[in-house]
Short mmCIF file of C-alpha atoms in Angstrom, two decimals:
data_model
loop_
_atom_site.label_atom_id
_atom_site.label_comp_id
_atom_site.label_asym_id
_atom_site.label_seq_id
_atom_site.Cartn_x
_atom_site.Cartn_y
_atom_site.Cartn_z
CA UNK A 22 -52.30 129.44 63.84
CA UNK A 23 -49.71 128.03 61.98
CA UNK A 24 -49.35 130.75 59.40
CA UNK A 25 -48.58 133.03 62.62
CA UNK A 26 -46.20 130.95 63.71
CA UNK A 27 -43.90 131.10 60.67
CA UNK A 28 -44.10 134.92 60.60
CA UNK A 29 -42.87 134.98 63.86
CA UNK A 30 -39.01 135.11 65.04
CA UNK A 31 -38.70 131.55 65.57
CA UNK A 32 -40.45 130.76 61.96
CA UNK A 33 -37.82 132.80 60.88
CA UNK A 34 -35.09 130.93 62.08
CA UNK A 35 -36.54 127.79 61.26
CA UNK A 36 -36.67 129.00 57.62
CA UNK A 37 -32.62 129.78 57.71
CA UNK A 38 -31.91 127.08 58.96
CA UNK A 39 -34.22 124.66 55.90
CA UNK A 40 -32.26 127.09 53.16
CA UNK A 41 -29.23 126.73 54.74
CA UNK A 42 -29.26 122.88 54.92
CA UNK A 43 -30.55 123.20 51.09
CA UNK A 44 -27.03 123.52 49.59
CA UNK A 45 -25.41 120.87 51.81
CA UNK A 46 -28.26 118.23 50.55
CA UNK A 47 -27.88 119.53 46.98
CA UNK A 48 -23.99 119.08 47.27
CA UNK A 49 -24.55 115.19 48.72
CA UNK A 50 -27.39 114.43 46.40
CA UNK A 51 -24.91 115.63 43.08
CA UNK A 52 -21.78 113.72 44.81
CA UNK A 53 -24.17 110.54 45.19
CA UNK A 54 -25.00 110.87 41.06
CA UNK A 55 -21.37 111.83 40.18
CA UNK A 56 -20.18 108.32 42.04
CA UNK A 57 -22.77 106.70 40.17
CA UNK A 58 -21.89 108.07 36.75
CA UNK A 59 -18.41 107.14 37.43
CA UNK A 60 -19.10 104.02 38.50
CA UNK A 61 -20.91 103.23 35.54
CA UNK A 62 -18.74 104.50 33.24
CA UNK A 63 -15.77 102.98 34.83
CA UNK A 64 -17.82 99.49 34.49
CA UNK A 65 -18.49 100.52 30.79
CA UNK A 66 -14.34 100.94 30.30
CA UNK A 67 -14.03 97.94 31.89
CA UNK A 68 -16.31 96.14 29.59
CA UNK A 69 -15.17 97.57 26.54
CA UNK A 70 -11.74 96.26 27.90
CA UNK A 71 -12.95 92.79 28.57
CA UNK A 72 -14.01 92.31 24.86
CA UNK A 73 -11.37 94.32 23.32
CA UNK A 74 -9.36 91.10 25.10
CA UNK A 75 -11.68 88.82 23.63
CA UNK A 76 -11.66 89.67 20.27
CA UNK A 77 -7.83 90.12 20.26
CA UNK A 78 -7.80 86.28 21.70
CA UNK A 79 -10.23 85.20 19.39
CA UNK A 80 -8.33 86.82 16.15
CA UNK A 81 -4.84 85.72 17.65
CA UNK A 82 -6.45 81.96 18.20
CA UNK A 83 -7.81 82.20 14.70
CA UNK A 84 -4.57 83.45 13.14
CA UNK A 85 -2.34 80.58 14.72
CA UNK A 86 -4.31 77.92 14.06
CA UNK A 87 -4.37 79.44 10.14
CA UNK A 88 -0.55 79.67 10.10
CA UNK A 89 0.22 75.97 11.36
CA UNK A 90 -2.88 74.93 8.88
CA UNK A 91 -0.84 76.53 6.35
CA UNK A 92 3.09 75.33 7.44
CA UNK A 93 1.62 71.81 7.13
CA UNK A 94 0.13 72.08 4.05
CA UNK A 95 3.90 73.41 3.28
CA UNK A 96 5.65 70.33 5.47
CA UNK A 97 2.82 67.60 3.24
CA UNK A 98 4.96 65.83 0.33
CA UNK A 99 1.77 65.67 -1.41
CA UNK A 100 -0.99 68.28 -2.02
CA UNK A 101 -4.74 68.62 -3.29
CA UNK A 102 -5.13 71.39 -5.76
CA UNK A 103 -8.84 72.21 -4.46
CA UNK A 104 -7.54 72.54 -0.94
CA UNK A 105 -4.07 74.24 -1.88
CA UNK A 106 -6.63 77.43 -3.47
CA UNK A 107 -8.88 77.51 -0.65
CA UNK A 108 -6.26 77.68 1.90
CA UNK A 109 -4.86 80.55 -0.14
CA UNK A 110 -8.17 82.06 -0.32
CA UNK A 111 -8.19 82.18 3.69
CA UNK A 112 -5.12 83.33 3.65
CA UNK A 113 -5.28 86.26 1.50
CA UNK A 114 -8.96 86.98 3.84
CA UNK A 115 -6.87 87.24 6.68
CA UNK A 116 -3.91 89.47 6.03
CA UNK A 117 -6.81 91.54 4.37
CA UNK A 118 -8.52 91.41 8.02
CA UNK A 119 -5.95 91.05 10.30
CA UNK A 120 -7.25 92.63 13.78
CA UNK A 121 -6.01 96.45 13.95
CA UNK A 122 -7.01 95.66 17.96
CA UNK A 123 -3.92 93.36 17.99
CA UNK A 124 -0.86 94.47 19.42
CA UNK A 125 1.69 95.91 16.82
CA UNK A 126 4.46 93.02 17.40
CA UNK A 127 2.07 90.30 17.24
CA UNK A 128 0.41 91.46 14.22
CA UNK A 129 3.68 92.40 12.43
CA UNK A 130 4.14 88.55 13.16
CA UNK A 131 1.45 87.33 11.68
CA UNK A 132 1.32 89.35 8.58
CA UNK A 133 5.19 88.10 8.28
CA UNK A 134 4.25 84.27 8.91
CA UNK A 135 1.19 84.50 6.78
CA UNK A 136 2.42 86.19 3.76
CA UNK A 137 5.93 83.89 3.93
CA UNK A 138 3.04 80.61 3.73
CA UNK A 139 0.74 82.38 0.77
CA UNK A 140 4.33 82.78 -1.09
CA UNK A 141 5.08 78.95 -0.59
CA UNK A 142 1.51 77.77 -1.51
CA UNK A 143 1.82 80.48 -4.50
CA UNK A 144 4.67 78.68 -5.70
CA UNK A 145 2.86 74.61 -4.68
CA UNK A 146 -0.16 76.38 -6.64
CA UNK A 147 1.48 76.82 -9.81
CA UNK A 148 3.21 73.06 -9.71
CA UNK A 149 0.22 71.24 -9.06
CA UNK A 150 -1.76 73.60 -12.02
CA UNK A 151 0.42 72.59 -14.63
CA UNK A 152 0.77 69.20 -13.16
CA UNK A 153 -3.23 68.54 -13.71
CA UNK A 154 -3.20 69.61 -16.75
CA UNK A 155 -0.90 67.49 -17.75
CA UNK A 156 -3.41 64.46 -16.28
CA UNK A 157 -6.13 65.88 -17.38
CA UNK A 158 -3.91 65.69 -21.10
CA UNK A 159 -2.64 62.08 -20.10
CA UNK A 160 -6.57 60.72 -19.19
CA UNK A 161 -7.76 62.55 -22.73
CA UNK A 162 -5.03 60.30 -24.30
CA UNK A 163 -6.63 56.85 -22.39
CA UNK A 164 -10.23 57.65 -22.53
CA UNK A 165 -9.58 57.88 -26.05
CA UNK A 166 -8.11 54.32 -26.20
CA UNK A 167 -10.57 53.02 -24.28
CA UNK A 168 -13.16 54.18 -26.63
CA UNK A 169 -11.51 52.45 -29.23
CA UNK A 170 -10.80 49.72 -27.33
CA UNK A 171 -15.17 49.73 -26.25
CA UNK A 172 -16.03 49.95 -29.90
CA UNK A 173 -13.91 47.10 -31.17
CA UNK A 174 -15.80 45.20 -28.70
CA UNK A 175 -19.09 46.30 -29.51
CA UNK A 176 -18.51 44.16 -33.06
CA UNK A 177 -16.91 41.21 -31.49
CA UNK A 178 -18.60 38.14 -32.61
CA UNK A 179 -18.75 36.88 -29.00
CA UNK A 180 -21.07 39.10 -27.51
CA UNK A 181 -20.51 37.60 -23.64
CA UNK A 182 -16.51 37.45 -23.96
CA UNK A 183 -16.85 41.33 -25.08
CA UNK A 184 -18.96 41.71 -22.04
CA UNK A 185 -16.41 40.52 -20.01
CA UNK A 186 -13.50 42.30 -21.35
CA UNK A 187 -15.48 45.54 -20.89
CA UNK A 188 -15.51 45.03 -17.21
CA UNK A 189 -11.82 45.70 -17.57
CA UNK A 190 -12.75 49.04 -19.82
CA UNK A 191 -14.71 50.57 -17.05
CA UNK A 192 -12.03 50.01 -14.31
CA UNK A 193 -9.76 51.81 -16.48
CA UNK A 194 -12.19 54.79 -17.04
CA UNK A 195 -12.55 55.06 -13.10
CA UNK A 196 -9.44 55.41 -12.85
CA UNK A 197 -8.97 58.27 -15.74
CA UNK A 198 -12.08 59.76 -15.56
CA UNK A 199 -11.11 63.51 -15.61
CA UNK A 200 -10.34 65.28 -18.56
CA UNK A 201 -10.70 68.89 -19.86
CA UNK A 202 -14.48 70.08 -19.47
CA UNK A 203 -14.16 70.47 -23.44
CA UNK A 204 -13.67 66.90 -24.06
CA UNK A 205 -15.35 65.43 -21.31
CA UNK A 206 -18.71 65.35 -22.85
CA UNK A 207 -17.38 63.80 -26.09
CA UNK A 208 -15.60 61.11 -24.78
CA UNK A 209 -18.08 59.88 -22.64
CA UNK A 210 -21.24 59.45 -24.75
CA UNK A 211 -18.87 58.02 -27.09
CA UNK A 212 -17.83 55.46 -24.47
CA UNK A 213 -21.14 55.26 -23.25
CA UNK A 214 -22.91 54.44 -26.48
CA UNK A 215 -20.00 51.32 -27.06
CA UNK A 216 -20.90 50.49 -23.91
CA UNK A 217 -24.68 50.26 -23.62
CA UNK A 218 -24.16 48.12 -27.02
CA UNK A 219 -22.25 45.61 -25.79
CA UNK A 220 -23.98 45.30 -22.60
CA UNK A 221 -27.22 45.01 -25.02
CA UNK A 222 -25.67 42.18 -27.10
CA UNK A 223 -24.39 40.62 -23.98
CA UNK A 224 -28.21 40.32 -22.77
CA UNK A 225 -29.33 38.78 -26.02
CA UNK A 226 -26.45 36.20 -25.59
CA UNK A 227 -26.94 34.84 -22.43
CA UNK A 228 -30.52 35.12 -23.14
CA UNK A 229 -29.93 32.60 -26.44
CA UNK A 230 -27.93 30.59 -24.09
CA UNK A 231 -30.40 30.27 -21.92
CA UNK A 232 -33.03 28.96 -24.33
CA UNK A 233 -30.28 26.50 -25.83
CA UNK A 234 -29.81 25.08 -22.69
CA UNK A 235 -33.27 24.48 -21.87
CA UNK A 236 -33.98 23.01 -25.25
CA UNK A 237 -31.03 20.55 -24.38
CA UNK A 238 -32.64 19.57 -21.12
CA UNK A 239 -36.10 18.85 -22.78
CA UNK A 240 -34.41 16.48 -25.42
CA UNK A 241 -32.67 15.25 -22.28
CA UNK A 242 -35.40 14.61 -20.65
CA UNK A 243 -37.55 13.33 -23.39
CA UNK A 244 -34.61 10.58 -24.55
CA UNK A 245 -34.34 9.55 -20.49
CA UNK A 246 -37.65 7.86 -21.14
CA UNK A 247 -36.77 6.01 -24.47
CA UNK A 248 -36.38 1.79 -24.05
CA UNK A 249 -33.20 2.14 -27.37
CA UNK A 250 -30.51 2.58 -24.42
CA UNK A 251 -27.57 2.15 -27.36
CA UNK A 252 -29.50 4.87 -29.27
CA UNK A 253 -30.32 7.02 -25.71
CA UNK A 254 -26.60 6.66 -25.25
CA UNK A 255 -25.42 8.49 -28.33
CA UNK A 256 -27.91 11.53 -27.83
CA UNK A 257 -27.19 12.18 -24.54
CA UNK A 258 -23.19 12.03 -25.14
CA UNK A 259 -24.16 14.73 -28.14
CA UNK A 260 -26.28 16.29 -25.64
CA UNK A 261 -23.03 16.75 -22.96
CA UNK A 262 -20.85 18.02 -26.37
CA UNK A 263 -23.53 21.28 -27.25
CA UNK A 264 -24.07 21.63 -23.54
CA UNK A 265 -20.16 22.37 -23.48
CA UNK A 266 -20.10 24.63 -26.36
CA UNK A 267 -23.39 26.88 -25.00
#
């Protein structure tokens, strides 16, 4: 009977012996779960290390490539106002942002390096400002000539040679065609409407032309078939003379 048996001496000693090995397998069972927590949170430091290393390559990457964007926008002779400000606006984003993972030397660097380019762009800034506003002054000052210039046309007897001259007008324009946002408007309906006449007058024109010619060629034509050669020859030698002047 197996009940028996364990109330016997020897079921006694059996017993001491299971609690006695209890501890022991406790003790191994908690050392295998401590080796795995540390081993897992040793992996986890090392992780976190890993991308701490990342992110500091990353920002210091991003940073120099900034900086030398910004010492040869310094080094140019010649700068774009729309790119000068939005260089300026990445730089200000970037000393606002710089990585506080970063080491303190290197990022003492960069906020030196970056703020000593924002202060030379500050300065380029303020040049090329007042130097497009003084084009955007000079191209008010041609745009307005060349509306005068448009509208003198517009009553030119010769509708086709003002046609022609305007050609020259609209190069001109191309090349002067920004101006203040206040005047902009103005200036170019008023171009605009000189324009569109002349170009309407020029249509008429060659279209009168046109029909002149073809009347010429139909006189032409019906004087080839005339027998009075002496009389043929005079027409057609007026003919030649209008065709010239069309």
């Amino acid at each position: 009977d197996p009940i028996r048996y364990l109330e016997t001496e020897e079921g006694e000693h059996l017993r001491a012996r299971f609690e006695k090995a209890l501890p022991s397998c406790a003790h191994r069972l908690e050392a295998v779960h401590s080796a795995r927590r540390e081993a897992e949170a040793r992996e986890q430091r090392e992780t976190a290390v890993r991308e701490q290393e990342r992110r500091e390559t990353e920002s210091t990457q991003r940073l120099e490539q900034l900086c030398r964007r910004g010492e040869k926008a310094l080094a140019a002779e010649k700068s774009n106002l729309k790119s000068v400000t939005r260089l300026l606006q990445d730089l200000r984003a970037a000393l606002h942002s710089i990585d506080p993972g970063l080491a303190r030397k290197d990022k003492a660097a960069f906020k030196e390096r970056l703020s000593g380019i924002q202060a030379g762009l500050s300065r380029r800034l303020v040049d090329l400002r007042q130097s497009e506003d003084w084009k955007l002054w000079a191209n008010q000052g041609i745009q307005q000539e060349i509306c005068e210039q448009a509208e003198s046309l517009a009553t030119l007897e010769d509708a086709l040679e003002a046609a022609h001259q305007l050609r020259a007008l609209e190069e001109r324009w191309k090349q002067a065609c920004t101006v203040s946002r206040g005047k902009s408007q103005e200036l170019w309906l008023r171009f605009r409407g000189a324009r569109d006449s002349i170009r309407t007058r020029a249509e008429t024109g060659e279209q009168e032309q046109w029909n002149r010619k073809e009347a010429l060629c139909v006189q032409a034509e019906a004087d080839a078939g005339s027998s009075d050669w002496i009389a043929t020859a005079h027409e057609l030698k007026r003919f030649q003379g209008e065709w010239e002047t069309v």
